[in-house]
Amino acid sequence: MSQDIRRELISKNLGIKPIDHGHVYTFQITIPDSRKQSLSLEQRQAIEQSLLAHQNNLISLIIRRTNAYADEDIEYELVYGADWLQIAQELNIEKVWAWVFDLTDEQTIAAITEMESLSNSSRDTQPAPIRTDGIDSDVATLIDKKLQLATDSIKNSITSLLAGIRNDVDEKLKVLNYKIDNLNSKGLEPVLGRLDNLDEKLKILDSNSTDIKAILQKLDGVEHKLRTSREIIEPIVENPINLLEASIQDIKDALRQVKAQDPHIRAAIEAIEHWKQSEQGLTWENLEISIRAKTNAQHKIKGFAKGTYSQLRKVATIPEKVSVE
C-alpha cells in the first residue's frame, strides 16, 4: 500500500490530515500516563524480537506536536502505539516511524477512540483478503504470527527446563540408591521413608506442572526487572572510566558501548564539564541536580535527562574524594 493511500485512509477515518510521516527520534516523544500500558511477557518478547530484528517499528505510531512539557527535548506527545514506543525506548532504538498530526485535546480523544475501535474490530473478524478500509492489516497478521512463534518458544523452554529438573532428580535418586546399598539394616528404614516422601513430592510436581510453568514465567519477569534495576546503579562494562580523569574521547567511546545517541553523548559531556568547573565539583548527586533542574535554571543542561544519566552510570565511576587531616 503506497504512502499516499495510507495518508488518505487515515484522513478519512480520523477526519483530520497528517502533517508528516517519517522517522522521529524516540527521546523526542513522551507517553502520557493515561496511555502507558502494562504488557504481558509474551507481548513484550514479541515486540522486542521485532524491533531488534528490524531496528524499526512495523506499525507506525500516531503522535501530535506539543509544547506542554518542561523538558526541552520533548516535541511530541503519543496518541496511539504506546506498546511499541515503550519497548523501543527501553531498547534505545534511535528512531521510530510515526504519523505526525496537529491535534486539539478533543481531536486526540476522538483519534484514540477511532484507533481502538479499529484495533478491536481487527481482532474480532476472521482472516480475510487484504482490504483498503483498515490500517496496516497486513502488519497485524505478521504480528500475530510472531506472537505465536514467541509462545511456542516459551513452551519449548519450559519443557526443556522441566526435563532438566527430572534429570537432576534422577541423578539424586541414583546417589540415594547407592547410599542405601551401603547402609546397615538399622539405618535403612529412615532412608526408605525419605524416599517415599520424595516419590510423593515428584507426583505433586507432575500434577502441578501447569502452576510451575506460570511461576517460572513470573520469575523470568522478576529476574528481568531486577537485572534492569541493578544495571542502572552498577557499571556493566569491565573497565568503567573515571569521570574525574577521563578525556572527552574516553567518555564518547564509553557511552557508545551502551549505544547512547550522539545528542545524548554531547549533553552528558556538557554536564560533566559544567560540574567539573563548579565549586561543588563533579559527583553523581550533582549530576542528578541537572536532571531535575527546570528549563533555564542554573544547572540545567539541555538534552541531559534521566536516560542519559542511567547510561553514564553503566560505564563510568566517580571516586569519592578522601579528605586528608
Short mmCIF file of C-alpha atoms in Angstrom, two decimals:
data_model
loop_
_atom_site.label_atom_id
_atom_site.label_comp_id
_atom_site.label_asym_id
_atom_site.label_seq_id
_atom_site.Cartn_x
_atom_site.Cartn_y
_atom_site.Cartn_z
CA MET A 1 0.00 0.00 0.00
CA SER A 2 1.54 3.36 -1.04
CA GLN A 3 2.11 6.23 1.39
CA ASP A 4 -0.48 8.39 -0.41
CA ILE A 5 -3.16 5.72 0.02
CA ARG A 6 -2.29 5.26 3.74
CA ARG A 7 -2.46 9.05 4.23
CA GLU A 8 -5.89 9.17 2.55
CA LEU A 9 -7.22 6.30 4.72
CA ILE A 10 -6.05 7.91 7.97
CA SER A 11 -7.54 11.25 6.92
CA LYS A 12 -10.85 9.56 6.06
CA ASN A 13 -11.10 7.66 9.37
CA LEU A 14 -9.97 10.43 11.74
CA GLY A 15 -11.42 13.40 9.87
CA ILE A 16 -8.03 15.16 10.02
CA LYS A 17 -4.92 15.24 7.87
CA PRO A 18 -1.39 14.34 9.00
CA ILE A 19 1.30 16.97 8.53
CA ASP A 20 4.12 14.46 8.14
CA HIS A 21 5.04 10.76 8.10
CA GLY A 22 8.58 9.56 8.73
CA HIS A 23 11.27 8.87 11.30
CA VAL A 24 11.19 10.67 14.68
CA TYR A 25 13.79 10.42 17.48
CA THR A 26 12.39 8.33 20.33
CA PHE A 27 13.69 10.70 23.00
CA GLN A 28 11.56 13.49 21.50
CA ILE A 29 8.29 11.62 22.20
CA THR A 30 6.63 11.36 25.61
CA ILE A 31 3.93 8.91 26.67
CA PRO A 32 1.15 10.45 28.84
CA ASP A 33 0.44 8.42 31.99
CA SER A 34 -3.06 7.67 30.69
CA ARG A 35 -1.62 5.97 27.58
CA LYS A 36 1.02 3.80 29.29
CA GLN A 37 0.31 0.07 29.08
CA SER A 38 1.09 -2.96 31.22
CA LEU A 39 2.41 -5.56 28.79
CA SER A 40 2.38 -9.31 29.28
CA LEU A 41 5.62 -11.27 28.99
CA GLU A 42 4.51 -12.67 25.61
CA GLN A 43 3.67 -9.20 24.22
CA ARG A 44 6.98 -7.77 25.45
CA GLN A 45 9.04 -10.59 23.91
CA ALA A 46 7.23 -10.41 20.56
CA ILE A 47 7.72 -6.64 20.21
CA GLU A 48 11.34 -6.84 21.41
CA GLN A 49 12.13 -9.53 18.81
CA SER A 50 10.53 -7.46 16.03
CA LEU A 51 12.32 -4.22 16.98
CA LEU A 52 15.71 -5.93 17.34
CA ALA A 53 15.27 -7.77 14.04
CA HIS A 54 14.26 -4.72 12.01
CA GLN A 55 15.61 -1.83 14.15
CA ASN A 56 12.25 -0.20 13.42
CA ASN A 57 8.59 -0.46 14.34
CA LEU A 58 6.48 -2.30 11.77
CA ILE A 59 3.36 -0.41 12.90
CA SER A 60 3.62 3.39 12.69
CA LEU A 61 2.85 5.43 15.82
CA ILE A 62 0.40 8.34 15.88
CA ILE A 63 1.79 11.44 17.63
CA ARG A 64 0.96 15.11 17.92
CA ARG A 65 3.17 18.16 18.33
CA THR A 66 3.20 19.74 21.80
CA ASN A 67 4.79 22.49 23.90
CA ALA A 68 3.17 21.35 27.13
CA TYR A 69 6.26 19.74 28.73
CA ALA A 70 9.11 21.42 30.65
CA ASP A 71 11.74 19.14 29.11
CA GLU A 72 13.07 20.92 26.02
CA ASP A 73 13.77 17.59 24.28
CA ILE A 74 10.07 16.66 24.23
CA GLU A 75 8.47 17.85 20.98
CA TYR A 76 5.74 15.24 20.53
CA GLU A 77 3.09 13.50 22.62
CA LEU A 78 1.99 9.94 21.86
CA VAL A 79 -1.61 9.44 20.73
CA TYR A 80 -1.55 5.74 19.75
CA GLY A 81 1.07 2.95 19.84
CA ALA A 82 2.26 3.02 23.46
CA ASP A 83 3.31 -0.65 23.49
CA TRP A 84 5.75 -0.20 20.59
CA LEU A 85 7.16 3.11 21.89
CA GLN A 86 7.67 1.81 25.45
CA ILE A 87 9.80 -1.13 24.25
CA ALA A 88 11.65 0.99 21.65
CA GLN A 89 12.71 3.48 24.35
CA GLU A 90 13.81 0.66 26.67
CA LEU A 91 15.93 -0.86 23.87
CA ASN A 92 17.41 2.56 22.91
CA ILE A 93 16.02 2.32 19.37
CA GLU A 94 17.15 5.68 17.94
CA LYS A 95 14.20 6.45 15.66
CA VAL A 96 10.64 5.19 15.11
CA TRP A 97 8.14 5.55 12.26
CA ALA A 98 5.26 7.90 13.11
CA TRP A 99 2.36 9.84 11.66
CA VAL A 100 2.56 13.45 12.95
CA PHE A 101 -0.64 15.47 13.46
CA ASP A 102 -1.64 18.84 14.84
CA LEU A 103 -4.49 17.83 17.18
CA THR A 104 -6.56 19.55 19.85
CA ASP A 105 -7.37 17.63 23.03
CA GLU A 106 -10.84 16.87 21.65
CA GLN A 107 -9.42 15.60 18.36
CA THR A 108 -6.89 13.49 20.28
CA ILE A 109 -9.67 11.74 22.24
CA ALA A 110 -11.58 11.12 19.02
CA ALA A 111 -8.44 9.71 17.33
CA ILE A 112 -7.72 7.35 20.24
CA THR A 113 -11.32 6.12 20.24
CA GLU A 114 -11.21 5.54 16.48
CA MET A 115 -7.90 3.63 16.59
CA GLU A 116 -9.04 1.43 19.49
CA SER A 117 -12.26 0.69 17.61
CA LEU A 118 -10.26 -0.32 14.51
CA SER A 119 -7.94 -2.47 16.63
CA ASN A 120 -10.85 -4.30 18.35
CA SER A 121 -12.60 -4.81 15.03
CA SER A 122 -9.45 -6.38 13.58
CA ARG A 123 -9.22 -8.89 16.46
CA ASP A 124 -12.92 -9.87 16.22
CA THR A 125 -13.02 -10.68 12.49
CA GLN A 126 -11.81 -13.85 10.77
CA PRO A 127 -8.77 -13.70 8.43
CA ALA A 128 -9.78 -12.32 5.04
CA PRO A 129 -8.06 -10.93 1.92
CA ILE A 130 -6.34 -7.60 2.38
CA ARG A 131 -8.82 -4.72 2.20
CA THR A 132 -8.34 -0.97 1.93
CA ASP A 133 -10.81 0.02 4.70
CA GLY A 134 -8.36 -0.63 7.58
CA ILE A 135 -4.85 0.50 8.51
CA ASP A 136 -1.87 -1.89 8.47
CA SER A 137 -3.99 -5.10 8.47
CA ASP A 138 -1.11 -6.90 6.75
CA VAL A 139 1.21 -5.89 9.58
CA ALA A 140 -1.32 -7.07 12.19
CA THR A 141 -1.25 -10.53 10.59
CA LEU A 142 2.55 -10.57 10.75
CA ILE A 143 2.47 -9.61 14.43
CA ASP A 144 0.02 -12.45 15.16
CA LYS A 145 2.44 -14.92 13.56
CA LYS A 146 5.38 -13.56 15.57
CA LEU A 147 3.35 -13.77 18.79
CA GLN A 148 2.59 -17.42 18.01
CA LEU A 149 6.29 -18.11 17.42
CA ALA A 150 7.15 -16.43 20.72
CA THR A 151 4.53 -18.52 22.53
CA ASP A 152 5.90 -21.73 21.01
CA SER A 153 9.42 -20.72 22.02
CA ILE A 154 8.32 -20.14 25.64
CA LYS A 155 6.59 -23.54 25.75
CA ASN A 156 9.72 -25.26 24.41
CA SER A 157 11.89 -23.50 27.02
CA ILE A 158 9.62 -24.63 29.86
CA THR A 159 9.58 -28.20 28.54
CA SER A 160 13.39 -28.23 28.44
CA LEU A 161 13.56 -26.80 31.96
CA LEU A 162 11.21 -29.45 33.34
CA ALA A 163 13.23 -32.15 31.59
CA GLY A 164 16.35 -30.78 33.28
CA ILE A 165 14.63 -30.92 36.66
CA ARG A 166 13.66 -34.53 36.07
CA ASN A 167 17.21 -35.46 35.06
CA ASP A 168 18.56 -33.78 38.19
CA VAL A 169 16.09 -35.70 40.35
CA ASP A 170 17.05 -38.95 38.62
CA GLU A 171 20.72 -38.35 39.39
CA LYS A 172 19.94 -37.66 43.04
CA LEU A 173 17.90 -40.86 43.22
CA LYS A 174 20.87 -42.84 41.88
CA VAL A 175 23.06 -41.38 44.63
CA LEU A 176 20.45 -42.25 47.25
CA ASN A 177 20.19 -45.81 45.94
CA TYR A 178 23.96 -46.20 46.19
CA LYS A 179 23.93 -44.98 49.80
CA ILE A 180 21.06 -47.34 50.64
CA ASP A 181 23.07 -50.32 49.39
CA ASN A 182 25.83 -49.39 51.83
CA LEU A 183 23.62 -48.80 54.86
CA ASN A 184 23.08 -51.44 57.52
CA SER A 185 19.58 -52.65 58.30
CA LYS A 186 19.33 -50.30 61.26
CA GLY A 187 19.67 -47.21 59.13
CA LEU A 188 17.66 -48.46 56.16
CA GLU A 189 14.12 -47.74 57.34
CA PRO A 190 14.58 -43.98 57.84
CA VAL A 191 16.11 -43.68 54.39
CA LEU A 192 13.26 -45.64 52.77
CA GLY A 193 10.81 -43.32 54.49
CA ARG A 194 12.55 -40.35 52.93
CA LEU A 195 12.39 -41.98 49.50
CA ASP A 196 8.64 -42.47 49.88
CA ASN A 197 8.34 -38.80 50.76
CA LEU A 198 10.42 -37.86 47.71
CA ASP A 199 8.20 -40.01 45.48
CA GLU A 200 5.12 -38.18 46.78
CA LYS A 201 6.74 -34.84 46.03
CA LEU A 202 7.52 -35.96 42.47
CA LYS A 203 3.87 -36.88 41.99
CA ILE A 204 2.84 -33.45 43.24
CA LEU A 205 5.34 -31.89 40.82
CA ASP A 206 3.73 -33.77 37.90
CA SER A 207 0.19 -32.81 38.92
CA ASN A 208 1.06 -29.13 39.28
CA SER A 209 3.19 -28.70 36.15
CA THR A 210 0.81 -26.00 34.84
CA ASP A 211 1.23 -23.95 38.03
CA ILE A 212 5.01 -24.42 37.83
CA LYS A 213 5.05 -23.06 34.29
CA ALA A 214 3.15 -19.94 35.41
CA ILE A 215 5.53 -19.46 38.36
CA LEU A 216 8.56 -19.80 36.08
CA GLN A 217 7.16 -17.13 33.78
CA LYS A 218 6.65 -14.77 36.73
CA LEU A 219 10.20 -15.47 37.93
CA ASP A 220 11.54 -14.61 34.46
CA GLY A 221 9.74 -11.26 34.66
CA VAL A 222 11.07 -10.55 38.17
CA GLU A 223 14.60 -11.51 37.09
CA HIS A 224 14.36 -9.12 34.14
CA LYS A 225 13.23 -6.24 36.39
CA LEU A 226 15.97 -6.95 38.97
CA ARG A 227 18.63 -7.14 36.27
CA THR A 228 17.42 -3.86 34.75
CA SER A 229 17.35 -2.02 38.10
CA ARG A 230 20.80 -3.34 39.05
CA GLU A 231 22.33 -2.23 35.76
CA ILE A 232 21.05 1.30 36.35
CA ILE A 233 23.11 1.52 39.54
CA GLU A 234 26.19 -0.59 38.81
CA PRO A 235 28.58 -0.18 35.82
CA ILE A 236 28.11 -3.04 33.37
CA VAL A 237 31.41 -2.73 31.49
CA GLU A 238 34.59 -4.49 32.63
CA ASN A 239 36.69 -1.33 32.93
CA PRO A 240 34.46 1.68 33.75
CA ILE A 241 36.10 5.05 33.16
CA ASN A 242 36.92 7.53 35.92
CA LEU A 243 34.99 10.70 35.03
CA LEU A 244 37.36 12.85 37.09
CA GLU A 245 40.27 11.85 34.84
CA ALA A 246 38.70 10.69 31.55
CA SER A 247 39.12 12.68 28.34
CA ILE A 248 36.17 13.74 26.18
CA GLN A 249 37.04 10.98 23.70
CA ASP A 250 37.10 8.42 26.53
CA ILE A 251 33.59 9.48 27.54
CA LYS A 252 32.33 9.29 23.95
CA ASP A 253 33.79 5.81 23.47
CA ALA A 254 32.34 4.56 26.76
CA LEU A 255 28.81 5.85 26.07
CA ARG A 256 28.85 4.34 22.59
CA GLN A 257 29.41 0.94 24.22
CA VAL A 258 25.86 1.20 25.61
CA LYS A 259 24.52 2.59 22.29
CA ALA A 260 23.97 6.13 23.52
CA GLN A 261 22.88 8.53 20.78
CA ASP A 262 25.13 11.42 19.73
CA PRO A 263 22.82 14.19 21.09
CA HIS A 264 22.79 12.41 24.47
CA ILE A 265 26.57 11.98 24.44
CA ARG A 266 27.10 15.70 23.81
CA ALA A 267 24.68 16.58 26.60
CA ALA A 268 26.45 14.21 29.02
CA ILE A 269 29.87 15.74 28.24
CA GLU A 270 28.47 19.25 28.73
CA ALA A 271 27.00 18.26 32.12
CA ILE A 272 30.29 16.66 33.25
CA GLU A 273 32.36 19.72 32.23
CA HIS A 274 29.82 22.04 33.90
CA TRP A 275 30.21 20.34 37.29
CA LYS A 276 33.99 19.94 36.96
CA GLN A 277 34.27 23.71 36.68
CA SER A 278 31.82 24.43 39.50
CA GLU A 279 32.74 24.93 43.16
CA GLN A 280 30.60 21.96 44.20
CA GLY A 281 32.59 19.58 41.98
CA LEU A 282 31.57 16.58 39.88
CA THR A 283 29.50 13.98 41.78
CA TRP A 284 26.59 11.72 40.92
CA GLU A 285 24.41 13.77 43.25
CA ASN A 286 25.22 16.99 41.37
CA LEU A 287 24.55 15.33 38.01
CA GLU A 288 21.12 14.38 39.38
CA ILE A 289 20.53 18.06 40.16
CA SER A 290 20.95 18.81 36.44
CA ILE A 291 18.35 16.13 35.63
CA ARG A 292 15.77 17.64 37.99
CA ALA A 293 16.53 21.29 37.15
CA LYS A 294 13.82 23.18 35.31
CA THR A 295 14.35 24.88 31.96
CA ASN A 296 16.69 27.91 32.15
CA ALA A 297 17.74 27.00 35.70
CA GLN A 298 21.42 27.46 36.64
CA HIS A 299 22.41 23.80 36.42
CA LYS A 300 20.00 22.74 33.62
CA ILE A 301 21.82 21.07 30.72
CA LYS A 302 19.73 20.77 27.56
CA GLY A 303 19.35 17.16 26.48
CA PHE A 304 20.78 15.70 29.72
CA ALA A 305 17.95 13.67 31.22
CA LYS A 306 17.36 10.52 33.25
CA GLY A 307 18.05 8.12 30.35
CA THR A 308 21.45 9.65 29.59
CA TYR A 309 22.32 9.68 33.31
CA SER A 310 21.47 5.96 33.58
CA GLN A 311 23.67 5.13 30.57
CA LEU A 312 26.52 7.13 32.09
CA ARG A 313 26.31 5.18 35.36
CA LYS A 314 26.66 1.93 33.41
CA VAL A 315 30.08 2.85 32.00
CA ALA A 316 31.67 5.24 34.49
CA THR A 317 32.59 5.85 38.12
CA ILE A 318 33.22 8.98 40.17
CA PRO A 319 35.58 8.17 43.06
CA GLU A 320 34.77 9.93 46.30
CA LYS A 321 37.32 12.43 47.43
CA VAL A 322 39.12 11.37 50.61
CA SER A 323 39.88 14.26 52.97
CA VAL A 324 43.38 14.27 54.48
CA GLU A 325 43.59 15.61 58.03
#
